[in-house]
Coordinates of C-alpha atoms in Angstrom, one line a residue:
M1 CA -137.9 46.1 -6.8
I2 CA -135.2 43.7 -6.2
Y3 CA -137.7 40.7 -6.2
K4 CA -139.1 41.6 -9.6
N5 CA -138.2 39.1 -12.3
A6 CA -135.4 39.8 -14.6
H7 CA -137.5 40.4 -17.7
E8 CA -139.6 43.0 -15.8
L9 CA -136.6 44.8 -14.7
I10 CA -135.1 44.8 -18.1
D11 CA -138.5 46.3 -19.5
L12 CA -138.3 49.1 -16.9
I13 CA -134.7 49.9 -17.7
K14 CA -135.5 50.1 -21.4
K15 CA -138.6 52.2 -20.7
K16 CA -136.5 54.6 -18.6
E17 CA -138.7 53.8 -15.5
L18 CA -135.6 52.4 -13.7
S19 CA -132.0 53.0 -14.4
S20 CA -129.3 50.3 -14.4
V21 CA -127.3 52.3 -11.8
E22 CA -130.3 52.4 -9.5
L23 CA -130.8 48.7 -9.7
L24 CA -127.3 47.9 -9.2
E25 CA -127.0 50.2 -6.1
A26 CA -130.1 48.4 -4.8
L27 CA -128.6 45.0 -5.3
L28 CA -125.3 46.0 -3.7
K29 CA -127.2 47.3 -0.6
R30 CA -129.0 44.0 -0.6
V31 CA -125.7 42.0 -0.7
E32 CA -124.4 44.2 2.1
K33 CA -127.5 43.5 4.3
V34 CA -128.1 39.7 3.8
N35 CA -124.9 38.2 2.4
P36 CA -123.0 38.1 5.9
D37 CA -125.5 35.5 7.0
L38 CA -125.6 33.6 3.7
N39 CA -122.1 33.9 2.3
A40 CA -123.3 33.3 -1.2
V41 CA -121.7 36.2 -2.9
V42 CA -117.9 35.7 -2.6
Q43 CA -116.4 38.3 -5.0
L44 CA -117.5 41.8 -5.9
D45 CA -116.5 44.0 -9.0
V46 CA -118.3 47.1 -7.8
D47 CA -116.4 50.0 -9.5
R48 CA -116.4 48.4 -13.0
A49 CA -120.0 47.3 -12.7
L50 CA -121.0 50.8 -11.8
E51 CA -119.2 52.2 -15.0
K52 CA -120.9 49.6 -17.1
A53 CA -124.4 50.4 -15.6
K54 CA -123.8 54.0 -16.3
Q55 CA -122.8 53.3 -19.9
A56 CA -126.1 51.1 -20.1
D57 CA -128.1 54.1 -19.0
K58 CA -126.3 56.4 -21.4
D59 CA -127.2 53.9 -24.3
V60 CA -130.8 54.0 -23.3
A61 CA -130.9 57.8 -23.2
E62 CA -129.2 58.1 -26.7
G63 CA -131.8 55.7 -28.2
K64 CA -129.1 53.1 -29.1
E65 CA -130.0 49.5 -30.1
L66 CA -130.4 47.6 -26.7
G67 CA -129.6 43.9 -26.1
P68 CA -132.1 41.5 -24.5
L69 CA -130.4 41.7 -21.0
H70 CA -129.7 45.4 -21.4
G71 CA -128.5 47.0 -18.1
L72 CA -129.4 43.9 -16.0
P73 CA -127.0 43.5 -13.0
M74 CA -126.3 39.9 -12.1
T75 CA -124.0 37.6 -10.5
I76 CA -122.1 34.5 -11.9
K77 CA -121.3 31.1 -10.3
D78 CA -117.6 31.0 -9.5
A79 CA -117.1 28.0 -11.7
Y80 CA -116.8 30.4 -14.6
S81 CA -114.0 32.7 -15.7
V82 CA -114.9 36.4 -15.4
E83 CA -112.3 38.7 -16.9
G84 CA -110.5 40.9 -14.3
V85 CA -112.3 39.0 -11.3
V86 CA -110.6 36.3 -9.1
S87 CA -112.3 33.0 -10.4
T88 CA -111.4 30.0 -8.2
G89 CA -113.8 27.1 -9.0
G90 CA -113.6 26.6 -5.3
N91 CA -110.1 25.3 -5.5
P92 CA -107.5 26.8 -3.2
L93 CA -104.9 26.0 -6.0
W94 CA -106.5 28.6 -8.1
K95 CA -107.4 31.2 -5.5
E96 CA -105.1 33.8 -7.3
H97 CA -106.5 33.1 -10.7
V98 CA -107.6 36.4 -12.4
P99 CA -108.7 35.5 -16.1
E100 CA -107.8 37.8 -18.9
K101 CA -111.1 37.1 -20.7
N102 CA -114.6 35.8 -19.9
A103 CA -115.9 32.3 -20.4
E104 CA -117.7 32.2 -23.5
A105 CA -121.0 31.8 -21.8
V106 CA -120.3 34.8 -19.6
Q107 CA -119.4 36.8 -22.7
H108 CA -122.7 36.0 -24.4
L109 CA -124.5 37.4 -21.3
V110 CA -122.3 40.5 -21.4
D111 CA -122.8 41.0 -25.1
A112 CA -126.5 40.8 -24.5
G113 CA -126.2 43.7 -22.0
A114 CA -125.8 42.1 -18.7
V115 CA -123.8 43.9 -16.0
V116 CA -121.7 41.2 -14.0
F117 CA -121.1 42.6 -10.5
G118 CA -120.2 39.5 -8.5
K119 CA -119.3 35.9 -8.1
T120 CA -121.2 33.2 -6.1
N121 CA -119.9 30.3 -4.1
V122 CA -119.2 26.7 -5.1
P123 CA -117.8 23.6 -3.6
L124 CA -114.3 22.4 -4.4
N125 CA -114.2 21.8 -8.2
S126 CA -117.9 22.0 -8.2
A127 CA -118.0 18.3 -7.0
D128 CA -120.5 18.3 -4.2
I129 CA -124.2 18.7 -3.6
Q130 CA -123.3 21.3 -0.9
S131 CA -121.5 24.6 -1.5
Y132 CA -118.5 25.2 0.7
N133 CA -114.7 25.4 0.3
D134 CA -111.4 26.3 2.1
I135 CA -111.2 29.8 0.3
Y136 CA -114.7 31.2 1.1
G137 CA -116.2 28.9 3.6
V138 CA -119.8 27.7 3.8
T139 CA -122.9 29.0 2.0
N140 CA -126.3 28.9 3.8
N141 CA -129.8 28.4 2.7
P142 CA -132.0 31.5 3.0
W143 CA -134.9 29.1 4.0
D144 CA -132.9 27.7 6.9
H145 CA -129.3 28.8 7.7
D146 CA -128.6 25.4 9.2
R147 CA -129.2 23.8 5.7
T148 CA -127.4 23.7 2.4
P149 CA -128.6 25.6 -0.6
G150 CA -127.3 22.7 -2.6
G151 CA -124.4 22.4 -4.9
S152 CA -122.7 23.0 -7.0
S153 CA -124.5 26.0 -8.0
G154 CA -125.6 26.7 -4.3
G155 CA -124.2 30.3 -4.1
S156 CA -126.2 31.0 -7.4
A157 CA -129.3 29.8 -5.8
A158 CA -129.0 31.5 -2.4
S159 CA -128.2 34.8 -4.1
L160 CA -131.4 34.6 -6.2
A161 CA -133.7 33.4 -3.5
S162 CA -132.5 36.2 -1.2
G163 CA -132.9 38.9 -3.6
M164 CA -129.1 39.7 -4.2
S165 CA -129.3 38.9 -8.0
P166 CA -132.1 38.6 -10.5
L167 CA -130.4 35.9 -12.8
E168 CA -127.6 33.5 -12.5
L169 CA -125.4 31.3 -14.7
G170 CA -124.8 27.7 -13.2
S171 CA -123.5 24.3 -14.5
D172 CA -124.9 20.8 -14.1
I173 CA -123.4 17.4 -14.3
G174 CA -124.9 15.8 -11.2
G175 CA -128.0 18.1 -10.6
S176 CA -125.8 21.2 -9.8
I177 CA -128.4 23.5 -11.4
R178 CA -131.6 21.6 -10.6
T179 CA -130.8 20.6 -7.0
P180 CA -130.0 24.1 -5.6
A181 CA -133.1 25.4 -7.5
H182 CA -135.1 22.6 -5.6
F183 CA -133.5 23.3 -2.4
C184 CA -134.3 27.0 -2.7
G185 CA -137.6 27.2 -4.5
L186 CA -136.3 28.5 -7.8
F187 CA -136.3 27.8 -11.4
G188 CA -133.2 26.2 -12.9
H189 CA -132.7 24.7 -16.4
K190 CA -130.3 21.9 -17.3
P191 CA -130.1 22.5 -21.1
S192 CA -129.8 19.9 -23.9
Y193 CA -126.1 18.7 -24.1
N194 CA -123.6 21.0 -25.7
I195 CA -125.9 23.8 -26.8
I196 CA -124.1 26.2 -24.3
S197 CA -120.5 26.7 -24.3
E198 CA -118.5 25.5 -21.4
V199 CA -115.3 27.1 -22.7
G200 CA -113.8 28.9 -19.6
H201 CA -115.5 26.8 -17.0
L202 CA -113.4 25.7 -14.0
P203 CA -112.6 22.8 -13.9
P204 CA -110.7 22.0 -15.8
P205 CA -107.8 23.9 -14.5
P206 CA -106.7 27.3 -15.8
G207 CA -104.8 26.7 -19.0
H208 CA -107.0 23.9 -20.0
I209 CA -110.4 24.1 -21.9
S210 CA -113.4 21.8 -22.0
T211 CA -115.2 21.7 -25.3
G212 CA -117.6 19.0 -24.1
N213 CA -117.1 15.9 -22.0
G214 CA -120.4 14.1 -22.9
L215 CA -122.3 14.9 -19.8
S216 CA -121.9 18.5 -18.3
V217 CA -123.8 21.5 -19.3
G218 CA -124.0 25.2 -18.4
G219 CA -127.4 26.8 -17.8
P220 CA -129.5 29.5 -16.1
L221 CA -131.2 29.8 -12.7
A222 CA -133.9 32.3 -12.1
R223 CA -137.0 33.2 -10.2
S224 CA -139.4 32.7 -13.3
P225 CA -139.4 30.4 -16.2
E226 CA -139.8 33.7 -18.6
D227 CA -136.3 34.5 -17.2
I228 CA -134.9 31.1 -18.0
E229 CA -136.3 31.4 -21.5
I230 CA -134.7 34.9 -22.1
A231 CA -131.4 33.5 -20.7
M232 CA -131.6 30.5 -23.0
D233 CA -132.1 32.6 -26.1
V234 CA -128.9 34.5 -25.2
L235 CA -126.7 31.4 -24.1
A236 CA -127.7 28.8 -26.7
K237 CA -124.9 29.4 -29.1
P238 CA -122.1 27.2 -30.6
Q239 CA -118.7 27.3 -29.1
G240 CA -116.5 30.1 -30.5
Q241 CA -114.3 27.6 -32.5
D242 CA -117.4 26.3 -34.2
S243 CA -119.4 29.5 -34.8
L244 CA -117.8 30.1 -38.3
A245 CA -119.9 27.3 -39.7
W246 CA -122.5 26.4 -37.0
S247 CA -125.5 28.0 -35.5
I248 CA -128.2 27.0 -33.0
K249 CA -132.0 27.5 -33.3
L250 CA -134.0 25.6 -30.9
P251 CA -137.4 24.6 -32.0
E252 CA -140.4 26.2 -30.4
A253 CA -142.3 24.5 -27.7
R254 CA -144.5 21.7 -28.9
T255 CA -147.5 23.7 -27.5
E256 CA -148.2 26.6 -25.1
K257 CA -151.7 25.2 -24.3
I258 CA -152.3 23.1 -21.4
E259 CA -155.1 21.2 -22.8
E260 CA -152.8 19.9 -25.6
I261 CA -149.9 18.9 -23.4
R262 CA -149.2 15.1 -22.7
I263 CA -147.4 14.6 -19.5
A264 CA -145.8 11.4 -18.0
V265 CA -145.3 11.4 -14.3
W266 CA -142.6 9.4 -12.5
P267 CA -143.0 10.4 -8.9
E268 CA -141.1 7.6 -7.0
E269 CA -138.8 4.6 -7.5
E270 CA -137.8 1.7 -5.4
Y271 CA -134.2 1.9 -6.5
A272 CA -134.1 5.6 -5.8
E273 CA -136.4 6.2 -2.9
V274 CA -137.8 9.6 -2.5
D275 CA -139.0 11.6 0.6
S276 CA -142.7 10.8 0.7
E277 CA -143.6 14.6 0.9
I278 CA -141.9 15.1 -2.4
S279 CA -143.7 12.3 -4.1
S280 CA -146.9 13.5 -2.7
L281 CA -146.3 17.1 -4.0
I282 CA -145.5 15.8 -7.5
R283 CA -148.8 13.8 -7.4
Q284 CA -150.7 16.9 -6.4
T285 CA -149.1 18.9 -9.1
A286 CA -150.0 16.2 -11.7
S287 CA -153.6 16.3 -10.4
D288 CA -153.6 20.0 -10.8
L289 CA -152.4 19.9 -14.3
K290 CA -154.9 17.2 -15.2
S291 CA -157.7 19.4 -13.7
A292 CA -156.6 22.3 -15.9
G293 CA -156.8 20.2 -19.0
A294 CA -153.5 18.4 -19.4
T295 CA -153.3 14.7 -20.4
V296 CA -151.5 13.1 -17.5
E297 CA -150.3 9.4 -17.0
E298 CA -148.2 8.0 -14.3
V299 CA -145.6 5.9 -16.2
P300 CA -141.7 5.2 -15.9
P301 CA -139.3 5.4 -18.8
P302 CA -138.8 2.4 -21.0
F303 CA -135.8 1.0 -19.0
T304 CA -135.1 0.3 -15.3
F305 CA -133.6 3.0 -13.1
K306 CA -130.7 0.6 -12.2
E307 CA -129.9 0.3 -16.1
S308 CA -129.8 4.1 -16.4
D309 CA -127.8 4.6 -13.2
D310 CA -125.2 1.9 -14.2
V311 CA -124.5 3.7 -17.4
Y312 CA -124.6 7.2 -15.9
S313 CA -122.1 6.2 -13.2
K314 CA -119.7 4.6 -15.6
L315 CA -119.7 7.7 -17.7
L316 CA -119.6 10.1 -14.8
N317 CA -116.9 8.8 -12.5
P318 CA -114.1 8.8 -15.1
L319 CA -114.7 12.6 -15.4
M320 CA -115.0 13.2 -11.7
L321 CA -111.8 11.3 -10.9
A322 CA -109.7 12.7 -13.6
G323 CA -106.5 14.1 -12.0
A324 CA -107.1 12.3 -8.8
P325 CA -103.9 11.2 -6.7
E326 CA -102.2 8.1 -8.1
E327 CA -102.7 6.4 -4.7
T328 CA -106.4 7.0 -4.8
L329 CA -106.7 5.6 -8.3
Q330 CA -104.7 2.6 -7.4
Q331 CA -107.0 1.9 -4.5
L332 CA -110.1 2.2 -6.7
D333 CA -108.5 -0.1 -9.3
Q334 CA -108.1 -2.8 -6.8
L335 CA -111.5 -2.3 -5.3
A336 CA -113.1 -2.5 -8.9
K337 CA -111.6 -6.0 -9.1
E338 CA -113.2 -7.0 -5.8
V339 CA -116.7 -5.7 -5.8
E340 CA -119.7 -7.7 -7.0
D341 CA -121.3 -6.9 -10.4
D342 CA -124.6 -6.1 -8.7
D343 CA -123.2 -4.0 -6.0
M344 CA -124.8 -0.5 -6.7
S345 CA -123.3 1.2 -3.7
S346 CA -121.7 4.6 -4.2
L347 CA -118.2 3.3 -3.5
A348 CA -118.6 0.3 -5.9
K349 CA -119.9 2.6 -8.6
T350 CA -117.2 5.0 -8.1
A351 CA -114.6 2.3 -8.4
R352 CA -116.0 0.8 -11.5
G353 CA -116.3 4.1 -13.3
A354 CA -112.9 5.3 -12.2
S355 CA -111.1 2.1 -13.3
I356 CA -113.1 1.6 -16.6
M357 CA -110.8 0.8 -19.8
Y358 CA -111.6 2.8 -22.8
R359 CA -112.6 -0.4 -24.7
D360 CA -115.2 -0.9 -22.0
W361 CA -116.3 2.7 -22.0
V362 CA -117.0 2.5 -25.8
V363 CA -119.5 -0.4 -24.9
V364 CA -121.1 1.6 -22.1
N365 CA -121.4 4.7 -24.4
A366 CA -123.1 2.6 -27.1
K367 CA -125.6 1.4 -24.4
R368 CA -126.2 5.1 -23.6
Q369 CA -126.8 5.9 -27.2
Y370 CA -129.4 3.1 -27.4
M371 CA -131.2 4.4 -24.2
R372 CA -131.2 7.9 -25.9
Q373 CA -133.1 6.3 -28.9
Q374 CA -135.5 4.7 -26.3
W375 CA -136.1 8.1 -24.9
K376 CA -136.8 9.5 -28.3
E377 CA -139.5 6.9 -28.9
F378 CA -140.9 7.7 -25.4
F379 CA -141.4 11.2 -26.4
T380 CA -143.4 10.5 -29.4
K381 CA -146.1 9.6 -27.0
Y382 CA -145.4 12.1 -24.2
D383 CA -144.1 15.6 -24.5
V384 CA -142.5 15.6 -21.0
I385 CA -141.9 13.5 -17.9
L386 CA -142.1 15.0 -14.4
A387 CA -139.9 13.4 -11.8
P388 CA -138.2 14.3 -8.4
V389 CA -135.1 16.5 -8.6
C390 CA -133.6 15.0 -5.4
V391 CA -134.5 12.2 -2.9
V392 CA -134.9 14.9 -0.1
P393 CA -135.5 18.6 0.5
A394 CA -132.5 20.8 1.7
F395 CA -130.7 19.0 4.4
K396 CA -128.6 20.3 7.2
H397 CA -124.7 21.0 6.6
S398 CA -122.6 17.9 6.7
H399 CA -119.0 18.4 5.8
G400 CA -117.3 15.3 7.2
P401 CA -115.6 12.7 5.0
Y402 CA -118.0 11.5 2.4
Q403 CA -118.1 8.0 3.7
D404 CA -119.4 9.2 7.0
R405 CA -122.2 11.4 5.5
Y406 CA -125.7 10.0 5.2
L407 CA -129.3 11.1 4.2
T408 CA -132.5 10.2 6.1
I409 CA -135.4 9.3 3.8
N410 CA -138.7 8.3 5.3
G411 CA -137.1 7.6 8.7
K412 CA -134.3 5.5 7.1
D413 CA -130.6 6.3 6.7
C414 CA -129.2 6.0 3.2
E415 CA -126.0 6.8 1.3
Y416 CA -125.1 10.5 0.8
W417 CA -124.7 10.2 -2.9
N418 CA -128.2 9.0 -3.4
S419 CA -128.7 12.8 -3.4
T420 CA -127.7 12.8 -7.1
L421 CA -129.5 9.6 -8.4
W422 CA -132.5 11.5 -10.0
A423 CA -130.0 14.0 -11.7
G424 CA -128.6 11.1 -13.6
P425 CA -131.3 10.0 -16.2
A426 CA -131.4 13.5 -17.9
V427 CA -127.7 14.0 -17.8
M428 CA -126.9 10.5 -19.1
A429 CA -129.3 10.9 -22.1
N430 CA -128.3 14.6 -22.7
L431 CA -131.9 15.7 -22.1
P432 CA -133.2 19.1 -21.2
S433 CA -134.7 19.4 -17.7
T434 CA -136.2 22.3 -15.9
S435 CA -136.4 22.3 -12.1
T436 CA -139.7 24.0 -11.1
P437 CA -141.0 24.8 -7.6
I438 CA -144.2 23.1 -6.5
G439 CA -144.7 23.9 -2.9
L440 CA -143.4 23.5 0.7
T441 CA -143.0 20.5 3.0
E442 CA -144.9 20.6 6.4
S443 CA -141.8 22.0 8.0
G444 CA -141.6 24.8 5.3
L445 CA -138.8 23.8 3.1
P446 CA -139.2 24.3 -0.7
V447 CA -139.7 21.4 -3.1
G448 CA -139.3 21.3 -6.9
L449 CA -139.8 18.8 -9.5
Q450 CA -137.9 18.4 -12.8
V451 CA -139.6 18.7 -16.2
T452 CA -137.6 16.5 -18.6
G453 CA -138.2 16.6 -22.3
P454 CA -136.8 15.5 -25.6
F455 CA -133.3 16.3 -26.8
L456 CA -133.1 19.9 -28.1
E457 CA -136.7 20.7 -27.2
D458 CA -135.6 22.8 -24.2
K459 CA -138.5 25.3 -24.9
T460 CA -141.1 22.5 -24.4
C461 CA -139.6 21.9 -21.0
I462 CA -139.9 25.7 -20.1
A463 CA -143.5 26.0 -21.5
V464 CA -144.5 23.1 -19.2
S465 CA -142.6 24.8 -16.3
K466 CA -144.8 27.9 -16.9
M467 CA -148.0 25.8 -16.8
I468 CA -146.8 24.3 -13.4
R469 CA -146.0 27.8 -12.1
D470 CA -149.6 28.9 -13.0
V471 CA -151.1 26.0 -11.1
R472 CA -148.8 25.8 -8.2
G473 CA -147.7 29.4 -7.6
G474 CA -144.0 29.5 -8.5
F475 CA -141.2 31.2 -6.4
R476 CA -141.9 32.4 -2.9
I477 CA -139.7 34.6 -0.9
P478 CA -138.1 32.8 2.0
Q479 CA -139.4 33.9 5.5
G480 CA -137.3 36.7 6.9
Y481 CA -136.1 37.9 3.5
E482 CA -139.3 39.9 2.6
I483 CA -138.7 43.6 1.8
D484 CA -139.8 45.9 4.5

C-alpha cells in the first residue's frame, strides 16, 4: 500500500476502500522502521495529523465535497514554514523557529486536503547538493547509505524512495528538486518561474519574505508523473498578495501522443562533461522514444553552454552570498579583480557573481532575456529537450570544506560544483524541467534525465515524462526497501 502512487491512494480514500487514518498509521510505522538508517524525516506532528486524518475520513463518510489531495498524508521539505512545527531551513540559528502560519505553497496543499505529518531534511540554508546540517545530521540515500540522496531536497527524495511519504514539496535554484530525484530514481518537477509561491520559504530568514528572486522555484517530487501533475494543479497559483487580480491557468500539453512529439536530445557537453553511463542511458531513452514513434534529433541549444553558465553564475551567486560575512565578501571582491575573464572555475564564478555591481547585473539580466527569446524560438521547432540532470549519479558523502571536495567523472577528478552545471540552463531561462528516471548504472544506482520545455508549458514536460516512463519503466523500489 505505501508504495502506491499518490493519485491511487487518494482514489482509494475517496472510494472508502482505504481510510486516511489507516494510511497515516502505515506511513508512521514505515518511518519508525526505515528512518533510523536514513535520517530523512526530521520532525513529526503525529497527534495533529491523526486528528486531521480522522476529520478527512469523517468528511468522506458524510459525502462532503473533497479536494484533489483529500486525506493524503505527506511530508514537507524543511525549507518551508509549517504552522506549529519547528521549521529550520537547516540553519542552527532558526532551530527554535515555530511558524504561526504555513508557507503559501504548503497552505495550498492543505486546502486541497493533504495531511502534513512531518518535515524532511535539508542542508544549511538549502545551499548544497547534499543534505546534512548541524541540527539533524546526515541524510542517506536508500539505494546506498554511503551516498547522498542529493540536495537540497534530499530528505524529500529519500522519504519518497523509501516509502515514508507518497508526495513531497521541494524547491530548486541549482537542481535541488531535479538532482535528488535523479539520485533516488524519482520524478521531480522544477516549474516555470514564479507560478508557485515561495512566500514562507526559508531562506530568507524568519521575518523576511521572498516574492521572487528571478531564479528559485518551489515544486513537487513524486513516484509518478501523474502525481506531479496533480500536485502542480494544486500548487500553481499566484502569490497571496497578487491573487485579488491575478490567476494562473497553465496550457495543456502540446500533445499526449508520442507520434506527434518533437524531441531534441542534448546528452553530453565538453564544457560540462557527464559520466558516460548517464549519456549512454539518455541515448538509449531517445532511441526507445524514436522506436515508439517520436521525432527525435540530437541537437544542442542555440548558444554555448559556457555562455549560459556565465549568465547563470552571475545571477545566482549574488543570491547565494547575500548576508555572507563582510570579511568573506571583501575577499571575494578582491579575487574578482584578479581572476582572468575566461577563468570559469567555481571560485572565479563565485567571486565575479558575489561582487557584481547592479549596473553590470542589469546587462547580465538583459543577456538572460535575450537567451530566453532564443529558447522560445528553439521551442517552435522542438517541443522539449532531453539532457542530463547532473554530471554523475549519487556520490559518496563528502562534508569537508568545499574547496577540498571533488567529483570523479570518467576516471578524472573535477570540481565539486560541476554537480550543478546542468541545473543552470533551465533555471537561468525560467523554464520548466521534469527529472525523470531512465534506468540504473552497472553498479545499480538510479539515473534520471531532465525534460525541459517552453516557459509556462509545464504540462508538456510532464506529458513527455509519462512517455519516457512508459518506455523505460519509471520508479523502482530500492533494493532492501521492498515490502515484505
